[in-house]
mmCIF file of C-alpha atoms in Angstrom:
data_model
loop_
_atom_site.group_PDB
_atom_site.id
_atom_site.type_symbol
_atom_site.label_atom_id
_atom_site.label_comp_id
_atom_site.label_asym_id
_atom_site.label_seq_id
_atom_site.Cartn_x
_atom_site.Cartn_y
_atom_site.Cartn_z
ATOM 1 C CA GLN A 1 92.701 34.619 41.909
ATOM 2 C CA THR A 2 89.267 36.031 41.954
ATOM 3 C CA GLN A 3 86.194 34.083 42.597
ATOM 4 C CA LYS A 4 82.986 34.970 40.960
ATOM 5 C CA ASN A 5 79.870 34.119 42.768
ATOM 6 C CA ILE A 6 77.002 33.402 40.476
ATOM 7 C CA SER A 7 73.648 33.601 42.064
ATOM 8 C CA ILE A 8 70.594 32.066 40.470
ATOM 9 C CA ILE A 9 67.400 34.012 40.706
ATOM 10 C CA GLU A 10 64.343 31.804 40.692
ATOM 11 C CA ASN A 11 61.168 32.810 38.992
ATOM 12 C CA PRO A 12 58.311 32.509 41.505
ATOM 13 C CA PHE A 13 56.077 31.028 38.781
ATOM 14 C CA ASP A 14 58.480 28.113 38.226
ATOM 15 C CA ALA A 15 58.106 26.838 41.768
ATOM 16 C CA PRO A 16 57.034 23.204 41.978
ATOM 17 C CA THR A 17 53.340 22.755 42.542
ATOM 18 C CA TYR A 18 53.484 19.231 43.884
ATOM 19 C CA ASN A 19 53.642 20.579 47.412
ATOM 20 C CA ILE A 20 50.152 22.077 47.168
ATOM 21 C CA PRO A 21 47.727 19.754 48.930
ATOM 22 C CA GLU A 22 44.879 18.500 46.725
ATOM 23 C CA LYS A 23 41.338 18.428 47.993
ATOM 24 C CA PRO A 24 40.229 14.803 48.394
ATOM 25 C CA VAL A 25 37.453 13.575 46.065
ATOM 26 C CA THR A 26 34.348 12.403 47.853
ATOM 27 C CA PHE A 27 32.727 9.079 47.058
ATOM 28 C CA THR A 28 29.645 10.773 45.625
ATOM 29 C CA GLU A 29 31.713 12.980 43.335
ATOM 30 C CA GLY A 30 33.808 10.056 42.113
ATOM 31 C CA ALA A 31 30.733 7.886 41.539
ATOM 32 C CA SER A 32 28.976 10.638 39.573
ATOM 33 C CA TYR A 33 32.022 11.068 37.328
ATOM 34 C CA SER A 34 32.112 7.305 36.788
ATOM 35 C CA LEU A 35 28.416 7.243 35.866
ATOM 36 C CA ILE A 36 28.876 10.076 33.370
ATOM 37 C CA ILE A 37 31.821 8.278 31.775
ATOM 38 C CA LEU A 38 29.903 4.975 31.598
ATOM 39 C CA ALA A 39 26.853 6.702 30.069
ATOM 40 C CA GLY A 40 29.057 8.329 27.429
ATOM 41 C CA LEU A 41 30.685 4.995 26.604
ATOM 42 C CA GLY A 42 27.252 3.350 26.381
ATOM 43 C CA ILE A 43 25.971 5.998 23.964
ATOM 44 C CA ALA A 44 29.124 5.716 21.858
ATOM 45 C CA ALA A 45 28.764 1.909 21.750
ATOM 46 C CA ALA A 46 25.096 2.178 20.684
ATOM 47 C CA VAL A 47 25.978 4.607 17.886
ATOM 48 C CA ALA A 48 28.864 2.406 16.733
ATOM 49 C CA TYR A 49 26.579 -0.657 16.699
ATOM 50 C CA GLY A 50 23.927 1.181 14.659
ATOM 51 C CA VAL A 51 26.450 2.411 12.109
ATOM 52 C CA PHE A 52 28.125 -0.999 11.907
ATOM 53 C CA LYS A 53 24.800 -2.798 11.443
ATOM 54 C CA GLU A 54 23.605 -0.428 8.681
ATOM 55 C CA LEU A 55 26.862 -0.164 6.760
ATOM 56 C CA ILE A 56 28.537 -3.536 7.198
ATOM 57 C CA PHE A 57 25.562 -5.908 7.382
ATOM 58 C CA GLU A 58 23.230 -4.997 4.535
ATOM 59 C CA PRO A 59 19.610 -5.157 5.778
ATOM 60 C CA LYS A 60 17.423 -7.768 4.122
ATOM 61 C CA GLU A 61 15.157 -5.053 2.711
ATOM 62 C CA TYR A 62 18.074 -3.765 0.639
ATOM 63 C CA GLN A 63 18.998 -7.280 -0.467
ATOM 64 C CA ILE A 64 15.456 -7.926 -1.679
ATOM 65 C CA TYR A 65 15.275 -4.518 -3.356
ATOM 66 C CA TRP A 66 18.470 -5.250 -5.316
ATOM 67 C CA LYS A 67 17.306 -8.769 -6.191
ATOM 68 C CA ALA A 68 13.964 -7.451 -7.514
ATOM 69 C CA LEU A 69 15.671 -4.623 -9.431
ATOM 70 C CA GLN A 70 18.131 -7.027 -11.079
ATOM 71 C CA ARG A 71 15.280 -9.345 -12.057
ATOM 72 C CA ILE A 72 13.409 -6.388 -13.606
ATOM 73 C CA GLN A 73 16.489 -5.104 -15.440
ATOM 74 C CA ASN A 74 16.991 -8.535 -17.027
ATOM 75 C CA ASP A 75 13.391 -8.931 -18.242
ATOM 76 C CA SER A 76 12.735 -7.906 -21.842
ATOM 77 C CA ARG A 77 9.035 -7.294 -21.122
ATOM 78 C CA VAL A 78 10.075 -4.416 -18.850
ATOM 79 C CA ARG A 79 12.993 -3.149 -20.930
ATOM 80 C CA MET A 80 10.897 -2.855 -24.091
ATOM 81 C CA PRO A 81 8.298 -0.312 -22.866
ATOM 82 C CA ILE A 82 10.564 1.506 -20.379
ATOM 83 C CA GLY A 83 13.906 1.359 -22.173
ATOM 84 C CA THR A 84 17.409 0.745 -20.891
ATOM 85 C CA PRO A 85 19.038 1.373 -18.527
ATOM 86 C CA VAL A 86 16.334 0.719 -15.928
ATOM 87 C CA THR A 87 17.114 2.395 -12.612
ATOM 88 C CA GLY A 88 15.299 2.015 -9.308
ATOM 89 C CA TYR A 89 14.628 4.538 -6.600
ATOM 90 C CA GLY A 90 12.326 4.917 -3.638
ATOM 91 C CA SER A 91 12.220 3.568 -0.134
ATOM 92 C CA GLU A 92 11.974 0.097 1.285
ATOM 93 C CA SER A 93 9.189 -1.041 3.546
ATOM 94 C CA ARG A 94 9.800 -0.770 7.270
ATOM 95 C CA ASN A 95 6.647 -2.616 8.259
ATOM 96 C CA ARG A 96 5.843 -4.215 11.584
ATOM 97 C CA ALA A 97 6.305 -7.727 10.208
ATOM 98 C CA ALA A 98 9.905 -7.022 9.235
ATOM 99 C CA ARG A 99 10.668 -5.536 12.653
ATOM 100 C CA GLN A 100 9.208 -8.592 14.402
ATOM 101 C CA ARG A 101 11.400 -10.929 12.338
ATOM 102 C CA ILE A 102 8.509 -12.513 10.459
ATOM 103 C CA PRO A 103 10.249 -14.065 7.447
ATOM 104 C CA LYS A 104 8.317 -12.037 4.862
ATOM 105 C CA ILE A 105 9.193 -8.687 3.317
ATOM 106 C CA ILE A 106 7.238 -6.370 1.046
ATOM 107 C CA VAL A 107 9.044 -3.729 -1.021
ATOM 108 C CA ASN A 108 7.624 -1.086 -3.343
ATOM 109 C CA PHE A 109 9.792 1.197 -5.440
ATOM 110 C CA HIS A 110 9.778 3.231 -8.624
ATOM 111 C CA ILE A 111 11.718 2.475 -11.800
ATOM 112 C CA ARG A 112 12.626 4.757 -14.660
ATOM 113 C CA GLY A 113 14.198 4.345 -18.064
ATOM 114 C CA PRO A 114 14.770 6.645 -21.033
ATOM 115 C CA ASN A 115 11.392 5.742 -22.584
ATOM 116 C CA GLY A 116 9.133 5.460 -19.548
ATOM 117 C CA ALA A 117 8.596 4.813 -15.871
ATOM 118 C CA GLY A 118 6.795 2.443 -13.569
ATOM 119 C CA LYS A 119 6.314 1.120 -10.079
ATOM 120 C CA VAL A 120 7.391 -2.256 -8.674
ATOM 121 C CA TYR A 121 5.552 -4.301 -6.063
ATOM 122 C CA ALA A 122 7.330 -7.325 -4.600
ATOM 123 C CA GLU A 123 6.837 -9.659 -1.689
ATOM 124 C CA MET A 124 9.417 -12.231 -0.665
ATOM 125 C CA PHE A 125 9.497 -14.973 1.917
ATOM 126 C CA ARG A 126 12.235 -17.153 3.331
ATOM 127 C CA ASP A 127 11.753 -20.744 2.237
ATOM 128 C CA LYS A 128 11.928 -23.123 5.195
ATOM 129 C CA VAL A 129 13.571 -25.908 3.186
ATOM 130 C CA ASP A 130 16.531 -24.216 1.488
ATOM 131 C CA ARG A 131 16.544 -20.990 3.616
ATOM 132 C CA GLU A 132 16.578 -18.833 0.440
ATOM 133 C CA TRP A 133 14.498 -15.730 -0.228
ATOM 134 C CA LYS A 134 11.874 -16.386 -2.923
ATOM 135 C CA PHE A 135 9.386 -14.086 -4.591
ATOM 136 C CA MET A 136 5.765 -14.489 -3.578
ATOM 137 C CA TYR A 137 5.026 -12.023 -6.358
ATOM 138 C CA LEU A 138 6.914 -9.487 -8.458
ATOM 139 C CA ILE A 139 4.678 -7.072 -10.338
ATOM 140 C CA VAL A 140 5.807 -4.192 -12.551
ATOM 141 C CA GLU A 141 3.206 -1.525 -13.220
ATOM 142 C CA VAL A 142 4.336 0.471 -16.257
ATOM 143 C CA THR A 143 2.875 3.996 -15.986
ATOM 144 C CA SER A 144 4.354 5.514 -19.116
ATOM 145 C CA PRO A 145 4.513 5.543 -22.151
ATOM 146 C CA SER A 146 1.431 3.269 -22.140
ATOM 147 C CA PRO A 147 -0.005 1.793 -18.934
ATOM 148 C CA ALA A 148 0.525 -1.944 -18.495
ATOM 149 C CA GLN A 149 0.881 -4.421 -15.660
ATOM 150 C CA LEU A 150 3.425 -7.236 -15.876
ATOM 151 C CA MET A 151 3.600 -10.142 -13.431
ATOM 152 C CA LEU A 152 7.191 -11.369 -13.564
ATOM 153 C CA GLU A 153 7.026 -13.787 -10.634
ATOM 154 C CA SER A 154 4.120 -15.545 -8.955
ATOM 155 C CA TYR A 155 4.421 -18.272 -6.365
ATOM 156 C CA VAL A 156 1.564 -20.311 -4.977
ATOM 157 C CA PRO A 157 2.699 -22.698 -2.240
ATOM 158 C CA ALA A 158 1.513 -26.292 -2.584
#
């Protein structure tokens, strides 16, 4: 009987590295890493909050814009000179009063239809009794085909 001796040759790059001592982390280094991680998490949370607030909770300026546009689209005095469909475009007001949570919003935007165009001026306030948004005024200024000004809503408090 013959015995075969099998020898295993180890690759020096496969040697375990858990025997290499690791340099200890100082308190200052660990604290600075923690601060960087916390700052990154804070920035990510602020961005997520901003996106969530804009996309999930529709700002009141947009709500009032859509309410005014729907009111204009349903009024025959606007549809007759401008035509249908009436579309709205433009930007909502980002005034100081809205930022300070004063319950009043002013929006101005443009409208256009197949026969003409115009500009809309609206101001709304939150009624203290029923907590609903109501128009203080809603004015449509038709610029073409023939200039005209239509007051669709007007509210004078008692």
